[in-house]
PDB file of C-alpha atoms in Angstrom:
ATOM      1  CA  ALA K   1      20.818 -98.701 -23.045  1.00 73.00           C
ATOM      2  CA  GLN K   2      22.385 -99.698 -19.777  1.00 80.00           C
ATOM      3  CA  SER K   3      23.905-103.055 -18.953  1.00 87.00           C
ATOM      4  CA  VAL K   4      25.885-104.688 -16.170  1.00 93.00           C
ATOM      5  CA  THR K   5      28.526-107.367 -16.383  1.00 95.00           C
ATOM      6  CA  GLN K   6      29.646-109.554 -13.517  1.00 96.00           C
ATOM      7  CA  LEU K   7      32.335-111.781 -14.948  1.00 91.00           C
ATOM      8  CA  ASP K   8      32.554-114.165 -12.013  1.00 93.00           C
ATOM      9  CA  SER K   9      29.480-116.323 -11.582  1.00 94.00           C
ATOM     10  CA  GLN K  10      30.941-118.151  -8.578  1.00 96.00           C
ATOM     11  CA  VAL K  11      33.638-117.085  -6.150  1.00 97.00           C
ATOM     12  CA  PRO K  12      34.820-119.508  -3.463  1.00 97.00           C
ATOM     13  CA  VAL K  13      37.005-117.986  -0.770  1.00 97.00           C
ATOM     14  CA  PHE K  14      38.330-119.147   2.568  1.00 97.00           C
ATOM     15  CA  GLU K  15      37.080-117.555   5.743  1.00 97.00           C
ATOM     16  CA  GLU K  16      39.038-114.457   6.793  1.00 97.00           C
ATOM     17  CA  ALA K  17      40.520-114.084   3.308  1.00 98.00           C
ATOM     18  CA  PRO K  18      39.904-110.947   1.234  1.00 98.00           C
ATOM     19  CA  VAL K  19      37.469-110.980  -1.662  1.00 98.00           C
ATOM     20  CA  GLU K  20      36.691-108.827  -4.670  1.00 97.00           C
ATOM     21  CA  LEU K  21      33.550-109.217  -6.739  1.00 98.00           C
ATOM     22  CA  ARG K  22      33.865-107.499 -10.081  1.00 97.00           C
ATOM     23  CA  CYS K  23      31.247-105.349 -11.741  1.00 97.00           C
ATOM     24  CA  ASN K  24      31.421-103.362 -14.951  1.00 96.00           C
ATOM     25  CA  TYR K  25      28.612-101.352 -16.430  1.00 93.00           C
ATOM     26  CA  SER K  26      27.809 -99.517 -19.614  1.00 88.00           C
ATOM     27  CA  SER K  27      25.656 -96.454 -19.821  1.00 79.00           C
ATOM     28  CA  SER K  28      25.362 -93.351 -21.941  1.00 71.00           C
ATOM     29  CA  VAL K  29      24.097 -91.246 -19.062  1.00 74.00           C
ATOM     30  CA  SER K  30      25.045 -90.547 -15.490  1.00 75.00           C
ATOM     31  CA  VAL K  31      24.263 -93.511 -13.330  1.00 83.00           C
ATOM     32  CA  TYR K  32      23.506 -94.604  -9.870  1.00 89.00           C
ATOM     33  CA  LEU K  33      25.193 -97.872  -8.903  1.00 92.00           C
ATOM     34  CA  PHE K  34      24.098-100.457  -6.389  1.00 93.00           C
ATOM     35  CA  TRP K  35      25.103-103.734  -4.865  1.00 96.00           C
ATOM     36  CA  TYR K  36      22.294-105.966  -3.673  1.00 95.00           C
ATOM     37  CA  VAL K  37      22.737-109.157  -1.681  1.00 95.00           C
ATOM     38  CA  GLN K  38      20.499-112.192  -1.446  1.00 93.00           C
ATOM     39  CA  TYR K  39      21.192-114.488   1.474  1.00 92.00           C
ATOM     40  CA  PRO K  40      19.916-118.065   1.236  1.00 87.00           C
ATOM     41  CA  ASN K  41      16.132-118.218   1.368  1.00 81.00           C
ATOM     42  CA  GLN K  42      15.805-114.469   1.743  1.00 85.00           C
ATOM     43  CA  GLY K  43      14.888-111.518  -0.459  1.00 86.00           C
ATOM     44  CA  LEU K  44      17.110-108.921  -2.062  1.00 90.00           C
ATOM     45  CA  GLN K  45      18.690-106.407   0.275  1.00 91.00           C
ATOM     46  CA  LEU K  46      20.423-103.200  -0.682  1.00 91.00           C
ATOM     47  CA  LEU K  47      24.045-103.543   0.453  1.00 94.00           C
ATOM     48  CA  LEU K  48      25.444-100.211  -0.670  1.00 93.00           C
ATOM     49  CA  LYS K  49      24.989 -97.549  -3.289  1.00 92.00           C
ATOM     50  CA  TYR K  50      26.833 -94.843  -5.150  1.00 91.00           C
ATOM     51  CA  LEU K  51      24.749 -91.822  -6.047  1.00 87.00           C
ATOM     52  CA  SER K  52      27.280 -88.991  -6.132  1.00 85.00           C
ATOM     53  CA  GLY K  53      30.156 -87.531  -4.152  1.00 87.00           C
ATOM     54  CA  SER K  54      32.848 -89.758  -2.707  1.00 89.00           C
ATOM     55  CA  THR K  55      33.632 -92.611  -5.048  1.00 90.00           C
ATOM     56  CA  LEU K  56      34.256 -95.017  -2.170  1.00 95.00           C
ATOM     57  CA  VAL K  57      31.117 -96.227  -0.452  1.00 94.00           C
ATOM     58  CA  LYS K  58      30.867 -98.594   2.487  1.00 93.00           C
ATOM     59  CA  SER K  59      28.309-100.892   4.043  1.00 92.00           C
ATOM     60  CA  ILE K  60      27.730-101.493   7.718  1.00 87.00           C
ATOM     61  CA  ASN K  61      29.084-105.042   7.547  1.00 89.00           C
ATOM     62  CA  GLY K  62      32.519-104.246   6.172  1.00 94.00           C
ATOM     63  CA  PHE K  63      31.997-104.288   2.419  1.00 97.00           C
ATOM     64  CA  GLU K  64      33.091-101.386   0.272  1.00 97.00           C
ATOM     65  CA  ALA K  65      32.836-100.512  -3.393  1.00 97.00           C
ATOM     66  CA  GLU K  66      34.602 -97.908  -5.470  1.00 95.00           C
ATOM     67  CA  PHE K  67      33.087 -96.144  -8.429  1.00 94.00           C
ATOM     68  CA  ASN K  68      35.607 -95.785 -11.224  1.00 93.00           C
ATOM     69  CA  LYS K  69      34.140 -93.751 -14.034  1.00 90.00           C
ATOM     70  CA  SER K  70      37.064 -94.153 -16.428  1.00 91.00           C
ATOM     71  CA  GLN K  71      36.950 -97.927 -16.126  1.00 92.00           C
ATOM     72  CA  THR K  72      33.144 -98.041 -15.772  1.00 92.00           C
ATOM     73  CA  SER K  73      33.545-100.308 -12.794  1.00 95.00           C
ATOM     74  CA  PHE K  74      32.027-100.670  -9.362  1.00 96.00           C
ATOM     75  CA  HIS K  75      33.878-103.583  -7.767  1.00 97.00           C
ATOM     76  CA  LEU K  76      32.864-104.853  -4.337  1.00 98.00           C
ATOM     77  CA  ARG K  77      35.538-105.715  -1.789  1.00 98.00           C
ATOM     78  CA  LYS K  78      35.871-106.991   1.724  1.00 98.00           C
ATOM     79  CA  PRO K  79      39.234-107.430   3.467  1.00 97.00           C
ATOM     80  CA  SER K  80      38.163-110.432   5.549  1.00 97.00           C
ATOM     81  CA  VAL K  81      35.078-112.497   4.852  1.00 97.00           C
ATOM     82  CA  HIS K  82      32.945-114.453   7.298  1.00 96.00           C
ATOM     83  CA  ILE K  83      30.859-117.561   6.817  1.00 96.00           C
ATOM     84  CA  SER K  84      27.788-115.347   7.101  1.00 95.00           C
ATOM     85  CA  ASP K  85      28.805-113.497   3.929  1.00 97.00           C
ATOM     86  CA  THR K  86      27.885-116.534   1.862  1.00 97.00           C
ATOM     87  CA  ALA K  87      25.224-115.191  -0.478  1.00 96.00           C
ATOM     88  CA  GLU K  88      24.549-114.082  -4.017  1.00 96.00           C
ATOM     89  CA  TYR K  89      25.618-110.553  -4.860  1.00 97.00           C
ATOM     90  CA  PHE K  90      24.076-108.481  -7.618  1.00 96.00           C
ATOM     91  CA  CYS K  91      25.522-105.342  -9.097  1.00 96.00           C
ATOM     92  CA  ALA K  92      22.922-102.968 -10.522  1.00 93.00           C
ATOM     93  CA  VAL K  93      22.748 -99.681 -12.383  1.00 90.00           C
ATOM     94  CA  SER K  94      20.045 -97.109 -12.839  1.00 86.00           C
ATOM     95  CA  GLY K  95      19.451 -93.629 -14.059  1.00 79.00           C
ATOM     96  CA  GLY K  96      18.681 -90.969 -11.557  1.00 64.00           C
ATOM     97  CA  THR K  97      14.910 -91.001 -11.300  1.00 63.00           C
ATOM     98  CA  SER K  98      12.255 -93.396 -10.127  1.00 57.00           C
ATOM     99  CA  TYR K  99      11.234 -93.728 -13.772  1.00 65.00           C
ATOM    100  CA  ASP K 100      14.549 -95.332 -14.651  1.00 75.00           C
ATOM    101  CA  LYS K 101      14.612 -99.084 -14.379  1.00 81.00           C
ATOM    102  CA  VAL K 102      17.209-100.733 -12.210  1.00 87.00           C
ATOM    103  CA  ILE K 103      19.219-103.054 -14.417  1.00 89.00           C
ATOM    104  CA  PHE K 104      20.800-106.006 -12.657  1.00 93.00           C
ATOM    105  CA  GLY K 105      23.887-107.975 -13.452  1.00 94.00           C
ATOM    106  CA  PRO K 106      23.713-111.768 -13.558  1.00 94.00           C
ATOM    107  CA  GLY K 107      24.943-112.144  -9.992  1.00 95.00           C
ATOM    108  CA  THR K 108      28.005-113.615  -8.295  1.00 97.00           C
ATOM    109  CA  SER K 109      27.613-116.463  -5.857  1.00 96.00           C
ATOM    110  CA  LEU K 110      30.074-116.011  -2.999  1.00 97.00           C
ATOM    111  CA  SER K 111      30.830-119.141  -1.018  1.00 97.00           C
ATOM    112  CA  VAL K 112      32.902-118.732   2.120  1.00 97.00           C
ATOM    113  CA  ILE K 113      34.758-121.904   3.045  1.00 96.00           C
ATOM    114  CA  PRO K 114      35.508-122.596   6.721  1.00 95.00           C
TER     115      PRO K 114
ATOM    116  CA  GLU R   1       7.773 -99.490   9.398  1.00 61.00           C
ATOM    117  CA  ALA R   2       6.694-102.717   7.760  1.00 74.00           C
ATOM    118  CA  GLY R   3       8.690-103.744   4.722  1.00 89.00           C
ATOM    119  CA  VAL R   4       7.503-104.915   1.348  1.00 93.00           C
ATOM    120  CA  THR R   5       5.392-108.012   1.793  1.00 94.00           C
ATOM    121  CA  GLN R   6       4.860-110.665  -0.833  1.00 96.00           C
ATOM    122  CA  PHE R   7       2.704-113.750  -0.732  1.00 95.00           C
ATOM    123  CA  PRO R   8       2.611-116.521  -1.187  1.00 96.00           C
ATOM    124  CA  SER R   9       6.277-117.185  -0.542  1.00 94.00           C
ATOM    125  CA  HIS R  10       6.079-120.354  -2.615  1.00 95.00           C
ATOM    126  CA  SER R  11       3.598-121.600  -5.167  1.00 97.00           C
ATOM    127  CA  VAL R  12       3.591-124.846  -7.106  1.00 97.00           C
ATOM    128  CA  ILE R  13       1.021-125.104  -9.870  1.00 97.00           C
ATOM    129  CA  GLU R  14       0.424-127.234 -12.917  1.00 97.00           C
ATOM    130  CA  LYS R  15       0.924-125.986 -16.421  1.00 97.00           C
ATOM    131  CA  GLY R  16      -2.220-124.299 -17.645  1.00 97.00           C
ATOM    132  CA  GLN R  17      -3.404-123.207 -14.222  1.00 97.00           C
ATOM    133  CA  THR R  18      -3.710-119.652 -12.983  1.00 97.00           C
ATOM    134  CA  VAL R  19      -1.672-118.102 -10.203  1.00 97.00           C
ATOM    135  CA  THR R  20      -1.950-114.696  -8.580  1.00 98.00           C
ATOM    136  CA  LEU R  21       0.953-113.151  -6.729  1.00 98.00           C
ATOM    137  CA  ARG R  22       0.422-110.285  -4.351  1.00 97.00           C
ATOM    138  CA  CYS R  23       2.674-107.467  -3.216  1.00 97.00           C
ATOM    139  CA  ASP R  24       2.038-104.998  -0.430  1.00 96.00           C
ATOM    140  CA  PRO R  25       4.486-102.103  -0.716  1.00 95.00           C
ATOM    141  CA  ILE R  26       5.688 -99.962   2.117  1.00 92.00           C
ATOM    142  CA  SER R  27       2.871 -97.647   3.108  1.00 91.00           C
ATOM    143  CA  GLY R  28       3.025 -94.369   1.237  1.00 89.00           C
ATOM    144  CA  HIS R  29       5.343 -95.596  -1.496  1.00 90.00           C
ATOM    145  CA  ASP R  30       3.954 -94.461  -4.821  1.00 90.00           C
ATOM    146  CA  ASN R  31       6.396 -96.470  -6.922  1.00 90.00           C
ATOM    147  CA  LEU R  32       5.967-100.225  -7.152  1.00 93.00           C
ATOM    148  CA  TYR R  33       8.055-102.505  -9.330  1.00 94.00           C
ATOM    149  CA  TRP R  34       7.855-106.139 -10.326  1.00 96.00           C
ATOM    150  CA  TYR R  35      10.955-108.111 -11.284  1.00 96.00           C
ATOM    151  CA  ARG R  36      11.558-111.771 -11.837  1.00 96.00           C
ATOM    152  CA  ARG R  37      14.471-114.120 -11.948  1.00 93.00           C
ATOM    153  CA  VAL R  38      14.069-117.187 -14.076  1.00 90.00           C
ATOM    154  CA  MET R  39      16.286-119.998 -12.852  1.00 80.00           C
ATOM    155  CA  GLY R  40      19.953-119.165 -13.216  1.00 74.00           C
ATOM    156  CA  LYS R  41      19.358-116.054 -15.258  1.00 84.00           C
ATOM    157  CA  GLU R  42      19.367-112.356 -14.588  1.00 88.00           C
ATOM    158  CA  ILE R  43      16.843-110.447 -12.548  1.00 93.00           C
ATOM    159  CA  LYS R  44      14.642-108.844 -15.146  1.00 94.00           C
ATOM    160  CA  PHE R  45      12.338-105.866 -14.883  1.00 94.00           C
ATOM    161  CA  LEU R  46       8.674-106.554 -15.552  1.00 96.00           C
ATOM    162  CA  LEU R  47       6.817-103.340 -14.849  1.00 94.00           C
ATOM    163  CA  HIS R  48       6.548-100.151 -12.827  1.00 93.00           C
ATOM    164  CA  PHE R  49       3.478 -98.606 -11.240  1.00 93.00           C
ATOM    165  CA  VAL R  50       3.201 -95.031 -10.094  1.00 91.00           C
ATOM    166  CA  LYS R  51       0.255 -95.134  -7.760  1.00 92.00           C
ATOM    167  CA  GLU R  52      -2.385 -97.065  -9.702  1.00 93.00           C
ATOM    168  CA  SER R  53      -1.030 -96.264 -13.163  1.00 93.00           C
ATOM    169  CA  LYS R  54       1.331 -98.395 -15.180  1.00 94.00           C
ATOM    170  CA  GLN R  55       4.321 -96.192 -15.859  1.00 91.00           C
ATOM    171  CA  ASP R  56       6.341 -98.777 -17.744  1.00 91.00           C
ATOM    172  CA  GLU R  57       5.310-102.317 -18.622  1.00 93.00           C
ATOM    173  CA  SER R  58       7.948-102.922 -21.239  1.00 92.00           C
ATOM    174  CA  GLY R  59       9.297-105.980 -19.439  1.00 93.00           C
ATOM    175  CA  MET R  60       6.079-107.963 -19.335  1.00 95.00           C
ATOM    176  CA  PRO R  61       6.882-111.110 -21.335  1.00 92.00           C
ATOM    177  CA  ASN R  62       3.493-111.684 -22.954  1.00 93.00           C
ATOM    178  CA  ASN R  63      -0.232-111.268 -22.525  1.00 94.00           C
ATOM    179  CA  ARG R  64      -0.459-114.180 -20.122  1.00 96.00           C
ATOM    180  CA  PHE R  65       0.793-111.779 -17.467  1.00 97.00           C
ATOM    181  CA  LEU R  66      -1.571-109.194 -16.009  1.00 97.00           C
ATOM    182  CA  ALA R  67      -0.599-106.736 -13.307  1.00 97.00           C
ATOM    183  CA  GLU R  68      -2.909-104.486 -11.374  1.00 97.00           C
ATOM    184  CA  ARG R  69      -2.565-102.080  -8.520  1.00 96.00           C
ATOM    185  CA  THR R  70      -5.817-101.374  -6.805  1.00 85.00           C
ATOM    186  CA  GLY R  71      -6.186 -97.846  -5.499  1.00 86.00           C
ATOM    187  CA  GLY R  72      -2.463 -97.343  -5.594  1.00 83.00           C
ATOM    188  CA  THR R  73      -1.909 -99.700  -2.676  1.00 92.00           C
ATOM    189  CA  TYR R  74      -1.201-103.395  -3.099  1.00 96.00           C
ATOM    190  CA  SER R  75      -0.483-104.982  -6.450  1.00 97.00           C
ATOM    191  CA  THR R  76      -1.253-108.343  -7.971  1.00 98.00           C
ATOM    192  CA  LEU R  77       0.468-110.175 -10.769  1.00 98.00           C
ATOM    193  CA  LYS R  78      -1.613-112.849 -12.422  1.00 98.00           C
ATOM    194  CA  VAL R  79      -0.232-115.488 -14.728  1.00 97.00           C
ATOM    195  CA  GLN R  80      -2.909-117.180 -16.818  1.00 96.00           C
ATOM    196  CA  PRO R  81      -2.360-119.793 -18.103  1.00 96.00           C
ATOM    197  CA  ALA R  82       0.990-120.619 -16.533  1.00 96.00           C
ATOM    198  CA  GLU R  83       3.705-122.230 -18.630  1.00 96.00           C
ATOM    199  CA  LEU R  84       6.804-124.116 -17.548  1.00 96.00           C
ATOM    200  CA  GLU R  85       9.083-121.220 -18.499  1.00 94.00           C
ATOM    201  CA  ASP R  86       7.265-118.965 -16.019  1.00 96.00           C
ATOM    202  CA  SER R  87       8.981-120.744 -13.139  1.00 96.00           C
ATOM    203  CA  GLY R  88      11.261-118.511 -11.163  1.00 95.00           C
ATOM    204  CA  VAL R  89      11.316-116.012  -8.337  1.00 94.00           C
ATOM    205  CA  TYR R  90       9.120-112.947  -8.621  1.00 97.00           C
ATOM    206  CA  PHE R  91      10.270-109.922  -6.679  1.00 96.00           C
ATOM    207  CA  CYS R  92       8.351-106.812  -5.812  1.00 96.00           C
ATOM    208  CA  ALA R  93       9.951-103.543  -4.766  1.00 93.00           C
ATOM    209  CA  SER R  94       8.751-100.115  -3.776  1.00 92.00           C
ATOM    210  CA  SER R  95      10.163 -96.629  -3.380  1.00 88.00           C
ATOM    211  CA  GLN R  96       8.854 -93.222  -2.517  1.00 83.00           C
ATOM    212  CA  ASP R  97      11.449 -90.915  -3.895  1.00 73.00           C
ATOM    213  CA  ARG R  98      11.371 -89.358  -7.319  1.00 64.00           C
ATOM    214  CA  ARG R  99      15.107 -89.862  -7.328  1.00 66.00           C
ATOM    215  CA  ASN R 100      16.171 -93.490  -7.373  1.00 65.00           C
ATOM    216  CA  TYR R 101      17.994 -94.003  -4.126  1.00 71.00           C
ATOM    217  CA  GLY R 102      17.536 -97.746  -4.197  1.00 75.00           C
ATOM    218  CA  TYR R 103      14.517 -99.940  -3.865  1.00 83.00           C
ATOM    219  CA  THR R 104      13.230-101.911  -0.916  1.00 87.00           C
ATOM    220  CA  PHE R 105      12.527-105.426  -2.098  1.00 91.00           C
ATOM    221  CA  GLY R 106      10.189-108.033  -0.753  1.00 93.00           C
ATOM    222  CA  SER R 107      11.377-111.551  -0.069  1.00 92.00           C
ATOM    223  CA  GLY R 108       9.957-112.800  -3.334  1.00 94.00           C
ATOM    224  CA  THR R 109       7.544-115.483  -4.468  1.00 96.00           C
ATOM    225  CA  ARG R 110       9.072-118.675  -5.774  1.00 94.00           C
ATOM    226  CA  LEU R 111       6.807-119.969  -8.530  1.00 96.00           C
ATOM    227  CA  THR R 112       7.207-123.503  -9.798  1.00 96.00           C
ATOM    228  CA  VAL R 113       5.149-124.626 -12.764  1.00 97.00           C
ATOM    229  CA  VAL R 114       5.098-128.386 -13.259  1.00 97.00           C
TER     230      VAL R 114
END
């Protein structure tokens, strides 16, 4: 069975400071890894994903995540956060087909302080 | 292309009443998924349709929940009778690919049972 752990339920950070949101997963098979974001009063949006290839993946708004197979981690980072990054971030894992459920972590609430 | 559409966006009902949530996936997407997030907890899988067939309904909590997908297009999720613990946000997602490259989620329906 697959599972996802996000140890930090809430992360406050000052504007323009760097941030790291931690994600660890467990799985007995090869996985696809995702970060989803939910902005206030909005739905879930796919932020970035690791399917294969380069272990460092990036989003269009400056976030990046690195797949580390030996540590079973997929931490999300941004070197300088903006107020608009305030949201809830969900790490998720899935097998490789549409028949494999996406399993979500409990979420990390990122609050950017002016 | 239009995204995944869910309605209503909010619903407040009394315990014991019936509520029907609707999801319109992206046109042509064979795979449709329902998830829910009960307050403060993880986003949990409910079920997966492939066209009009239920591929996996292992996450449906009990027989008060009934999901249908008419003609492989839109889907409905009926809760009858609703209980207080059913309150939460219900998300729908769709995908076309046989490989799981990440879902497109709707904005969710916030259900409050009072």
